[in-house]
Coordinates of C-alpha atoms in Angstrom, one line a residue:
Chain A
X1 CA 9.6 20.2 -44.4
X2 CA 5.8 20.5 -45.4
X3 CA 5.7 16.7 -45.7
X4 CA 4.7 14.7 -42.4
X5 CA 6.2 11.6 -43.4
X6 CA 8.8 9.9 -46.2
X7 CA 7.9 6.8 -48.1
X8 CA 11.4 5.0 -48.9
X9 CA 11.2 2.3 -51.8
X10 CA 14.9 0.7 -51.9
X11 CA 15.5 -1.7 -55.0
X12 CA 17.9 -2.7 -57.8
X13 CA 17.7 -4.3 -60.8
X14 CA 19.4 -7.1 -59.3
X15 CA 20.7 -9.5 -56.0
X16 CA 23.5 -8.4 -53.9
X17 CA 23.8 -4.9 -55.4
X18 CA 23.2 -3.1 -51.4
X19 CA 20.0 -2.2 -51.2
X20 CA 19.3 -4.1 -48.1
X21 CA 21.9 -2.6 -46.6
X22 CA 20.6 0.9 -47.9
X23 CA 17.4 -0.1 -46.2
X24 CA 18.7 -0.8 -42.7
X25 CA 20.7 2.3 -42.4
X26 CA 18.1 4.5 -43.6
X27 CA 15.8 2.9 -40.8
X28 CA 18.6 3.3 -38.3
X29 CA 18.7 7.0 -39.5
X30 CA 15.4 7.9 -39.6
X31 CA 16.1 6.4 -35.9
X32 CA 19.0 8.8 -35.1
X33 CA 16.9 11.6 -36.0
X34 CA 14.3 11.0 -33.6
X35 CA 11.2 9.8 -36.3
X36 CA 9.0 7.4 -36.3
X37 CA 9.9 4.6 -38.6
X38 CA 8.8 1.4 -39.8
X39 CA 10.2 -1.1 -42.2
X40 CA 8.9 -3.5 -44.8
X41 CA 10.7 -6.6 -47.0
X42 CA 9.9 -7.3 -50.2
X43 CA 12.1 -9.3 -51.1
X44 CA 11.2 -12.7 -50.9
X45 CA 14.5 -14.5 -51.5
X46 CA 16.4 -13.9 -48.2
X47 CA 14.2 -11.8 -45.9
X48 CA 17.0 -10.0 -44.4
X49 CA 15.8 -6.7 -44.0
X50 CA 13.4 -8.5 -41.8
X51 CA 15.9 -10.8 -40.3
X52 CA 18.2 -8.0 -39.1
X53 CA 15.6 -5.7 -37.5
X54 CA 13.0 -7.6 -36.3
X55 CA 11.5 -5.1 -34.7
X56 CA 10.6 -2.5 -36.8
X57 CA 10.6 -4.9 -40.0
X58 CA 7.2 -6.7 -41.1
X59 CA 8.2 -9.5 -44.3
X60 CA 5.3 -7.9 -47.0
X61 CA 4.1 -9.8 -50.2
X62 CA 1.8 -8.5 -52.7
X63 CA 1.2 -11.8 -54.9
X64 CA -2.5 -11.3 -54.1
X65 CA -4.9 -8.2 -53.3
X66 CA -5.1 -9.1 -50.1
X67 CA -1.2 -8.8 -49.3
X68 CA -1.6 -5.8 -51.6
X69 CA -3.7 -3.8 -49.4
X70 CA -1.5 -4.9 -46.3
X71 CA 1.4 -3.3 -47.5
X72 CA -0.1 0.0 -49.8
X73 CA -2.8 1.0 -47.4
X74 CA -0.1 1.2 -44.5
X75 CA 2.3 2.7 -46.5
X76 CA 0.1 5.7 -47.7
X77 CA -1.4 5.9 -43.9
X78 CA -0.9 9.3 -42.5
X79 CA 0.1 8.5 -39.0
X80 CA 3.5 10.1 -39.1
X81 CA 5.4 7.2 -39.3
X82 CA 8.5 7.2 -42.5
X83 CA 8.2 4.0 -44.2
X84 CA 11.3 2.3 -46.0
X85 CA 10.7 -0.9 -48.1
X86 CA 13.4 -2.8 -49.3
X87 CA 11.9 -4.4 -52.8
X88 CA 13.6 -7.1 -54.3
X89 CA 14.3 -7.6 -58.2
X90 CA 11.8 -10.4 -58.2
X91 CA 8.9 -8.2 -56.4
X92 CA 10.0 -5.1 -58.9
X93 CA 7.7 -5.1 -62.3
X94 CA 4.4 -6.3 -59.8
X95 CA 5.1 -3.4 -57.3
X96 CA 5.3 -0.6 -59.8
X97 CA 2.6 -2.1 -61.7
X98 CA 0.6 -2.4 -59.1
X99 CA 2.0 1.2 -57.5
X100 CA 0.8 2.8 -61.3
X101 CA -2.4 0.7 -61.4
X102 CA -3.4 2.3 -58.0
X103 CA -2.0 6.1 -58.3
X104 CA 0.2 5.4 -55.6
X105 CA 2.3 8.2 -55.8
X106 CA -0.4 10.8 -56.0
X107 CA -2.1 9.6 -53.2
X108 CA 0.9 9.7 -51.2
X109 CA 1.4 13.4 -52.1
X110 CA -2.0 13.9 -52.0
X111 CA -1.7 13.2 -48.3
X112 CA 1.3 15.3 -47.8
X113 CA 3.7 12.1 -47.7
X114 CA 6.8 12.8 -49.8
X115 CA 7.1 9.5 -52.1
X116 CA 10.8 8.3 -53.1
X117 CA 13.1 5.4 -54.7
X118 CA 16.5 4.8 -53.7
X119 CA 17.9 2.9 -57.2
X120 CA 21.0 1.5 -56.1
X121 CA 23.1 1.1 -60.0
X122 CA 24.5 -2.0 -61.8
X123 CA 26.2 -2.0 -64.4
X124 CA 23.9 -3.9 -66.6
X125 CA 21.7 -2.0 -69.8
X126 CA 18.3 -3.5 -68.5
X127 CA 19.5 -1.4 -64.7
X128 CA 19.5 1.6 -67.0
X129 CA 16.0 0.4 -68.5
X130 CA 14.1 0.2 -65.1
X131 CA 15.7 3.6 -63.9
X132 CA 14.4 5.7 -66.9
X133 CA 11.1 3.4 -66.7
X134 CA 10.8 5.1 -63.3
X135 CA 11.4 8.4 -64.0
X136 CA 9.2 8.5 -67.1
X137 CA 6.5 6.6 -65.4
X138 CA 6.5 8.0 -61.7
X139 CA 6.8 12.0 -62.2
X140 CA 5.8 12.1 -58.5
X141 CA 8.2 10.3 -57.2
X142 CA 11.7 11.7 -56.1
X143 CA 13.8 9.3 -57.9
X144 CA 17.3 8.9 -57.1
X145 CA 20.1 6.8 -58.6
X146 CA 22.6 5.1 -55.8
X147 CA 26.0 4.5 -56.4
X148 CA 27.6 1.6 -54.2
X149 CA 31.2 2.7 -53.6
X150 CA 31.5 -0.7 -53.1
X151 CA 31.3 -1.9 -57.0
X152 CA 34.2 0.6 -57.1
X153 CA 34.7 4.1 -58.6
X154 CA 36.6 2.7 -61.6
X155 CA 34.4 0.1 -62.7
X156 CA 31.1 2.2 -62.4
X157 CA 31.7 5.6 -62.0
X158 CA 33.4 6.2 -65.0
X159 CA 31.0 4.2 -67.5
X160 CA 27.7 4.1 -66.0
X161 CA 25.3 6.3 -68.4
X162 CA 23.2 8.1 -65.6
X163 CA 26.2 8.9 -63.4
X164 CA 27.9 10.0 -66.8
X165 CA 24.8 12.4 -67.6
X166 CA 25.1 14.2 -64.5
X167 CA 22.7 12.8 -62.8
X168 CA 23.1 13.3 -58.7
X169 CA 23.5 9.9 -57.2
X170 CA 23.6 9.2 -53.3
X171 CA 26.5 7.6 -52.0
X172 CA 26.2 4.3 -50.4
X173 CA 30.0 4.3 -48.4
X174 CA 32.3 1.3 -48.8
X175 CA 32.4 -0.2 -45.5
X176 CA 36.0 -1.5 -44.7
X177 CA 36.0 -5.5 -44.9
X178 CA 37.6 -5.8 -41.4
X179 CA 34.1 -3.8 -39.9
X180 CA 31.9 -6.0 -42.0
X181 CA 32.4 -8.6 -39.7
X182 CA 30.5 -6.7 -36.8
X183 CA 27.6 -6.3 -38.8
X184 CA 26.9 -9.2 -41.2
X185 CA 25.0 -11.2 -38.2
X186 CA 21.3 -11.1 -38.1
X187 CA 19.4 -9.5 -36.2
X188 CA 21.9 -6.2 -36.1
X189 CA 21.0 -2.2 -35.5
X190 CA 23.1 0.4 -36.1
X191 CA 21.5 2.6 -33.7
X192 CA 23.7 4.6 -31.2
X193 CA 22.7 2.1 -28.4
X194 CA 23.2 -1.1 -29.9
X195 CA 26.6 0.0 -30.5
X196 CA 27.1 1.5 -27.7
X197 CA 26.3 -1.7 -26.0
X198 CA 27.3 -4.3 -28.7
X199 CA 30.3 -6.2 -27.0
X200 CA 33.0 -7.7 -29.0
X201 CA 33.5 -4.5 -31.0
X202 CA 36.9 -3.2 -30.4
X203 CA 37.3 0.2 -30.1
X204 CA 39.1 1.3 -33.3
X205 CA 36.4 -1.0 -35.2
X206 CA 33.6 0.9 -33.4
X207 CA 35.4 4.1 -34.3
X208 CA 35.5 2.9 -37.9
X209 CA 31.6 2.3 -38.0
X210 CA 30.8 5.5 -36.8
X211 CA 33.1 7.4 -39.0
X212 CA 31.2 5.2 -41.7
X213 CA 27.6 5.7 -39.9
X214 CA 28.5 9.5 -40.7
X215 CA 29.0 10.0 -43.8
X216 CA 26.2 7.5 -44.7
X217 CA 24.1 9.9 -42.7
X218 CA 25.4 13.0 -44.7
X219 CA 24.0 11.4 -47.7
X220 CA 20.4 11.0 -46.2
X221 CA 20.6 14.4 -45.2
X222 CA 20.9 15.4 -48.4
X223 CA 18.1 13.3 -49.6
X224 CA 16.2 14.9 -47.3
X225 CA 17.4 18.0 -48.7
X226 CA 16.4 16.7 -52.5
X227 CA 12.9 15.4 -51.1
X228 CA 12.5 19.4 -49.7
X229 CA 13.3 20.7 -53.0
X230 CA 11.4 18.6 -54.7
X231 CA 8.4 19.6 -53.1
X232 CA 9.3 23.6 -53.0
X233 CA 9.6 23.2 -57.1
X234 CA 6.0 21.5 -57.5
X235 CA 4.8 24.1 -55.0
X236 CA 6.1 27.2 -56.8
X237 CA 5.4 25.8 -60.0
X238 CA 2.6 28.1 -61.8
X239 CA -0.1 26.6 -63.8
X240 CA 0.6 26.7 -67.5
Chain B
X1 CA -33.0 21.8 -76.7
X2 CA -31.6 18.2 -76.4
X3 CA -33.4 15.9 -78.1
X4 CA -34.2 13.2 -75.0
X5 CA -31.7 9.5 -74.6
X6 CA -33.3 6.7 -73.6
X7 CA -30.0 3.9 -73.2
X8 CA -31.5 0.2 -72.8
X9 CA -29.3 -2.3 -70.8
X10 CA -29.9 -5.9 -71.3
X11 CA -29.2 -9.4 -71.6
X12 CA -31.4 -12.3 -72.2
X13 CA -29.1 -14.1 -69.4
X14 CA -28.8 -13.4 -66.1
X15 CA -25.4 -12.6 -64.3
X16 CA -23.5 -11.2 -67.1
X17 CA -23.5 -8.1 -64.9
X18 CA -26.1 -5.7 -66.7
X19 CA -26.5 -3.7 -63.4
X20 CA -22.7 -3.5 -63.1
X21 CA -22.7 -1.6 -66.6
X22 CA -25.8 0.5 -65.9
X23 CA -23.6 2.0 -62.9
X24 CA -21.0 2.8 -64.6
X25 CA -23.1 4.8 -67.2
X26 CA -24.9 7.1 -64.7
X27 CA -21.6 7.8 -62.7
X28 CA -20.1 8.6 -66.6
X29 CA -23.0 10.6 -67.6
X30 CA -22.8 12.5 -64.0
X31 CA -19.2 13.1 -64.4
X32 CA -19.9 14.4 -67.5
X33 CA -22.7 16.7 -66.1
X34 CA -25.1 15.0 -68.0
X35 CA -28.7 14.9 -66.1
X36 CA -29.6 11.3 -65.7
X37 CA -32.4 9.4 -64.4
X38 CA -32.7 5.7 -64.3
X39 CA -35.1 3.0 -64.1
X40 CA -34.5 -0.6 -62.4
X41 CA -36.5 -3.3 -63.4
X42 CA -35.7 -5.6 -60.6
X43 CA -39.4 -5.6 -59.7
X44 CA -39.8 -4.9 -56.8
X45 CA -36.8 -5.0 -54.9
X46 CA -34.3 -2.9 -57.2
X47 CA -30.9 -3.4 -57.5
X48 CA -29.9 -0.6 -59.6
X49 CA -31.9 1.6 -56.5
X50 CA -29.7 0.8 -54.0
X51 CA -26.5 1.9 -55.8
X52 CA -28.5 5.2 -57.3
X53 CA -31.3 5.7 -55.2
X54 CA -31.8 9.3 -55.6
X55 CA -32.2 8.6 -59.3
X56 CA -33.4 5.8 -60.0
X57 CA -37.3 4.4 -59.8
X58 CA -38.1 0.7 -59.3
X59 CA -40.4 -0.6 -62.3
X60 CA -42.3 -3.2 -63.5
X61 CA -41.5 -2.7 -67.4
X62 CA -44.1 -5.5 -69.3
X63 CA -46.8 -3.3 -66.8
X64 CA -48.4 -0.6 -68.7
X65 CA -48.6 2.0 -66.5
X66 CA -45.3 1.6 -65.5
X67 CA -44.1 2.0 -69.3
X68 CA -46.4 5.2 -69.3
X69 CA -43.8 6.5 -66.1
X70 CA -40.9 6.3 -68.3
X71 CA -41.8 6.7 -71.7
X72 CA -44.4 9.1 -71.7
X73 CA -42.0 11.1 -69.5
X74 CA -39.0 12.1 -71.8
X75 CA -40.2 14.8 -73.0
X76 CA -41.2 16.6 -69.8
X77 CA -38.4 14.9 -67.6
X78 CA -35.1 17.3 -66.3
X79 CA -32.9 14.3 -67.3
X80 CA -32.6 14.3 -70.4
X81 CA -30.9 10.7 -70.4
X82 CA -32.7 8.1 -69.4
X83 CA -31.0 4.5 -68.5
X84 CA -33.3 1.2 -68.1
X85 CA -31.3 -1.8 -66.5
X86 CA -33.5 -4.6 -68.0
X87 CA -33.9 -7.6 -65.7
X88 CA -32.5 -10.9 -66.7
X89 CA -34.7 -12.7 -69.7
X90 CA -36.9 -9.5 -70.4
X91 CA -34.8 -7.7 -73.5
X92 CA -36.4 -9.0 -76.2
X93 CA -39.8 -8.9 -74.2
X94 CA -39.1 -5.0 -73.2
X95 CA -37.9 -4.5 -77.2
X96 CA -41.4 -5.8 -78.4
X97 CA -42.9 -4.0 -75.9
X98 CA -41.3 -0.6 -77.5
X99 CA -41.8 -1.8 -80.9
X100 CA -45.7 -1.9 -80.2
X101 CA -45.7 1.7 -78.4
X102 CA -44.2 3.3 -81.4
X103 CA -41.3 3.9 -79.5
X104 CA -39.2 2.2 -82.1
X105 CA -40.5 4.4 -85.0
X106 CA -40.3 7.1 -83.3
X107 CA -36.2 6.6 -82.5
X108 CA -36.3 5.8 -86.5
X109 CA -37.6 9.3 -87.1
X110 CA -34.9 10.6 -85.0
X111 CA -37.0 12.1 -82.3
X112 CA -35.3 10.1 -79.7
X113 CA -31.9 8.9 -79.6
X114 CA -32.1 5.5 -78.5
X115 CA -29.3 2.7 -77.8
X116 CA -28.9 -0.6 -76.7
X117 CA -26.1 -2.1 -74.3
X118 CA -26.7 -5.5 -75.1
X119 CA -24.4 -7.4 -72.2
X120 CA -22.6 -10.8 -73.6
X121 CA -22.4 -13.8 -71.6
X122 CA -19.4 -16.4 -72.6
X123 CA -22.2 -19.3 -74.0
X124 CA -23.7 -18.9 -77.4
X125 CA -26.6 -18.7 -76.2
X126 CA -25.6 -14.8 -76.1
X127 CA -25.0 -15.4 -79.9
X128 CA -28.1 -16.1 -80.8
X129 CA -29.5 -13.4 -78.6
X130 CA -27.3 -10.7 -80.8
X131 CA -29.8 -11.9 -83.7
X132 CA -32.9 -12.0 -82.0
X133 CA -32.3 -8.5 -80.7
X134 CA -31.6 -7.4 -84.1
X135 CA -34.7 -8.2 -86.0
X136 CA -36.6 -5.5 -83.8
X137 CA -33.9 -3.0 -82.4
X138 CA -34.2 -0.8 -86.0
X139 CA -32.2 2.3 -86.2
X140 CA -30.6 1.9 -82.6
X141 CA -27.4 2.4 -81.7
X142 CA -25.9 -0.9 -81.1
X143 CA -23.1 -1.7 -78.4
X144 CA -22.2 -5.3 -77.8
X145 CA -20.5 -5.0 -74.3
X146 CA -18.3 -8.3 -73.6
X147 CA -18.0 -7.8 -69.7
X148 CA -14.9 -9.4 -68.0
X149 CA -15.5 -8.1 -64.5
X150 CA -16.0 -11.3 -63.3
X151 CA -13.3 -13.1 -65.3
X152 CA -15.8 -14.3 -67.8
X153 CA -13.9 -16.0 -70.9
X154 CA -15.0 -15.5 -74.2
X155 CA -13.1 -18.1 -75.7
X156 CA -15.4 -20.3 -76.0
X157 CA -16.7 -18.7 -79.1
X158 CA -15.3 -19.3 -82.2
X159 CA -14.0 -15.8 -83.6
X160 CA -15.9 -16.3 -87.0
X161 CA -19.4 -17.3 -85.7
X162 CA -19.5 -13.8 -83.2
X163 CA -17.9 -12.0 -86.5
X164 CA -21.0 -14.0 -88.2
X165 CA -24.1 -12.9 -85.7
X166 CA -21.7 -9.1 -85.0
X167 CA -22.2 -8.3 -88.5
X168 CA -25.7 -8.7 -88.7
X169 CA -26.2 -5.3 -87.0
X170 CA -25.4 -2.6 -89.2
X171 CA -22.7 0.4 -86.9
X172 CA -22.8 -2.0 -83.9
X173 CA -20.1 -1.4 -81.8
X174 CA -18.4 -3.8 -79.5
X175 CA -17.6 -2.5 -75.6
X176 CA -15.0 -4.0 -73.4
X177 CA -15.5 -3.9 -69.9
X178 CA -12.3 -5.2 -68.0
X179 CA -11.6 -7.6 -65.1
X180 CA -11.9 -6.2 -61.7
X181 CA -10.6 -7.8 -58.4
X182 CA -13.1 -9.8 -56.9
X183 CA -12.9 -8.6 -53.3
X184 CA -12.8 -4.9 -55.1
X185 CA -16.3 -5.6 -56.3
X186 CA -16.8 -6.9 -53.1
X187 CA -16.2 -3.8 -51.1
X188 CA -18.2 -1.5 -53.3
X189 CA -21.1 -4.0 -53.0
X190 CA -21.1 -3.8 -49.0
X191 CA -20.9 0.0 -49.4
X192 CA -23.8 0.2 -51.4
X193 CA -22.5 3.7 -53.1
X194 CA -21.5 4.7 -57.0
X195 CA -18.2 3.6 -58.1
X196 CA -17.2 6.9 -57.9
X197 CA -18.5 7.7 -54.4
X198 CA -16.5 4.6 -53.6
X199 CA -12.9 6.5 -55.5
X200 CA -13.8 9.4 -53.2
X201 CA -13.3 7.3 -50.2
X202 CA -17.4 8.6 -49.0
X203 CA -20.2 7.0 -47.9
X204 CA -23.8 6.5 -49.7
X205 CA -24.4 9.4 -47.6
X206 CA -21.6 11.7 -48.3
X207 CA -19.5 11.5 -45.4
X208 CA -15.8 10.6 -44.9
X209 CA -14.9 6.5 -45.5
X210 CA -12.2 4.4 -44.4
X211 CA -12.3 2.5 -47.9
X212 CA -9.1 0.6 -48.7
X213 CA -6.8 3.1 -50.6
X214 CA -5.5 0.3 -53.0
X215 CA -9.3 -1.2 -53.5
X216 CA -10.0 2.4 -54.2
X217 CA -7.1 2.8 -56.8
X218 CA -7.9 -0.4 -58.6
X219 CA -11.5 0.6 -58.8
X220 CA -10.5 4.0 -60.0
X221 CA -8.1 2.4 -62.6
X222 CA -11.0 0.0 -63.9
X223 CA -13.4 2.8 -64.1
X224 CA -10.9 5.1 -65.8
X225 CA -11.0 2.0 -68.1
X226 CA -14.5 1.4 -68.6
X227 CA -14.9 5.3 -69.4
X228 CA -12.5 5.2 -72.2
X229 CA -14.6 2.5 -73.8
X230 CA -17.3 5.1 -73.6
X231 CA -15.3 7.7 -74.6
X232 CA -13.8 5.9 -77.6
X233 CA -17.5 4.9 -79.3
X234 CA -17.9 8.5 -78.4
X235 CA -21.2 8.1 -76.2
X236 CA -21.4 12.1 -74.8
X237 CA -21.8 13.1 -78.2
X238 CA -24.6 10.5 -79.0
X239 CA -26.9 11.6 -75.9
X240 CA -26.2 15.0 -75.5
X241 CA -24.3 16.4 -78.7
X242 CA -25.1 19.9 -78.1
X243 CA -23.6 20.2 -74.8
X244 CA -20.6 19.0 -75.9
X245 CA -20.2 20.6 -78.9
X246 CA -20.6 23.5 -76.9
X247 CA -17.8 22.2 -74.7
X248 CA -15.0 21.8 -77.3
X249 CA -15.5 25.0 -79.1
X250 CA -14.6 26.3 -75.4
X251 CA -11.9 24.1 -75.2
X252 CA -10.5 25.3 -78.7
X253 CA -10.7 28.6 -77.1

């Protein structure tokens, strides 16, 4: 990948739609593969990202310039660290405003970090709104729609406009509600050696969240995959 | 050859951010390729200097021989644009002072293109400046720049009575310069450089900076701003039609 480093933006258009979950994982993977990775919350309600990895989780808020350069001038640092942000619903129209206002994307590219958002889908027309807002505002920024097994193939899969046009969305795997147990506790990694030494995870559970772990995995490989292609067809692209 | 530009900024009040404006115009008019000189009339310390140095000459503007610097220099001088930020309180002084060179005529007879930033404050005191500035401007381009970059208000004027003293000048255009974050100004104040110098992330002496990236980006977005203003009243074309012309018959191809 010619790209030293991701930028990860997580968000929906609303609460409890997965994107903190999203977030942790993709930190956990990022992990797994042996990068550097660091993790900011946006999300002012609930703080969890923060809450369940404290270590490699700073809370951000960008109300003022000040909080504003905390958070953008690390994010577009080139010290070969990936960043993931989990940005809450409330945080959304300043962030992108503020991400326009400054040419955030551009710069990122500019310094050869690759520049994405994970948009996990509701079902709601306003969801739909934000998405295209995105892509018709942010050409530089590998967007990609996320469809939460959870919400269940037949309710969403079927009806949801983007999913509908073809678009390719990234899976976010149902996990089973007897596993969710292990991992709804704060402060909680999903790294190979937390589970390895987390105790009161029996052994067919543990089998169960790595079996899940995996093919959450395969779907951030192929992000990677859509991140590389992204920037082979800006790079083969010949001036009009 | 280009007829030379001589671009007046000024206010009767001080701090309604004249030197703010005059910086934007030399890093539009050098972005533009447009040879620039300017004079600061912050006698003697020079504000204007420190942001333009290479530029820019300090001057005493009511002193004679300091008038002869600039104005019996337009015709000889590489730049053909010439910007004077007028200090606080000396517009109408410096505008008399023109009138009684013949400088005035001679922009009348269209052997200089001459313009006037005339930079509002919020009181209406800047009002009654608009009219005092009219009775001896003439033929000049007129631009009435309402700066917001430090959050100034102008609602303290009652729409009718600006429409009322705006009127009085016949083709004067009103400029908006936006709102930019305080501690933005702030950091391109410390560094001492052009706005644009600042976007590049260099020093006043050309080397590699460690300017915030989203300071940078908001002063790049205000800029980018501040430009269309000058874009839209179509300034290039005023100073240095030629060259532009020139430029868009390229463009067409």
């Amino acid at each position: 990948m010619s790209f030293r480093q991701t930028v990860t933006i997580i968000t929906s258009h609303r609460e409890r739609a997965g994107k903190t979950l999203l977030a942790r994982l993709l930190v956990d993977f990022h992990q797994h593969e042996d990068r550097a990775v660091a993790g900011f919350d946006l999300d002012a309600g609930e703080r969890s990202f923060a809450r369940f990895l404290p270590d490699r989780v700073t809370a951000a808020a960008i109300d003022d310039i000040q909080g504003q350069m905390a958070l953008f001038d690390r994010l577009v640092a080139a010290d070969d660290v990936n960043k993931v942000v989990d940005l809450g619903h409330g945080s959304f129209d300043q962030f992108f405003e503020v991400a326009h206002r400054i040419g955030f994307a551009e710069e990122a590219l500019r310094r050869s970090i690759a520049p994405a958002v994970l948009y996990v889908l509701t079902p709601e027309p306003a969801a739909i709104g934000r998405y295209r807002m995105l892509r018709d505002r942010f050409p530089g920024l590998t967007l990609t729609p996320v469809h939460n097994e959870l919400f269940g193939s037949l309710h969403q899969r079927e009806s949801h406009p983007l999913l509908q046009a073809g678009t390719t969305a990234l899976r976010l795997p149902v996990l089973a509600p007897d596993l969710r147990k292990y991992v709804e506790s704060p402060p909680f990694s999903f790294a190979e050696a937390n589970l390895a030494r987390a105790t009161g995870i029996p052994l067919d559970a543990h089998i169960g969240l790595q079996n899940w772990l995996r093919r959450a995995y395969i779907e951030f490989r192929e992000l990677d995959l859509r991140v590389l292609l992204a920037d082979l067809s800006s790079s083969i692209r010949l001036p009009s | 050859m280009a007829k030379p530009a001589v671009i007046l900024v000024g206010a009767d009040k001080g701090g309604v951010g004249k030197t703010t404006v005059a910086r934007t115009l030399l890093d539009y008019f050098n972005a533009h390729q447009t040879p620039v000189r300017a004079f600061d009339t912050e006698h003697p310390r020079g504000t204007l200097k420190r942001f333009h140095p290479d530029i820019t000459d300090v001057v005493d503007v009511t002193a004679v021989p300091d008038q002869m610097k600039i104005f019996d220099t337009l015709g000889s001088a590489q730049a053909k644009v010439t910007v004077i930020d007028v200090r606080a309180g000396l517009l109408s002084t410096t505008l008399r002072a023109l009138t009684d060179i013949g400088f005035i005529d001679s922009a009348r007879k269209g052997q200089i293109t001459f313009a006037v930033f005339h930079i509002l404050g919020p009181s209406i005191t800047s009002l009654e400046e608009i009219a005092e500035t009219a009775a001896v401007i003439g033929d000049a381009n007129y631009f009435l720049v309402k700066n917001f970059i430090n959050n100034t208000t102008f609602f303290d004027w009652d729409p009718d009575t600006y429409n009322s003293y705006f009127n009085r000048i016949k083709g004067a255009e009103e400029i908006i310069v936006p709102h930019l974050s305080e501690m933005a100004c702030e950091q391109v104040e410390v560094a001492s450089t052009p706005f644009v110098t600042f976007v590049a992330n260099k020093t006043a002496a050309g080397e590699a900076a460690n300017y915030s990236f989203v300071l940078r980006g908001y002063v790049r977005h205000w800029l980018g701003n501040v430009w269309g203003e000058y874009d839209r009243v179509k300034l290039i074309d005023l100073v240095a039609p030629k060259k532009e012309s020139a430029v868009r018959q390229q463009a067409a191809g």
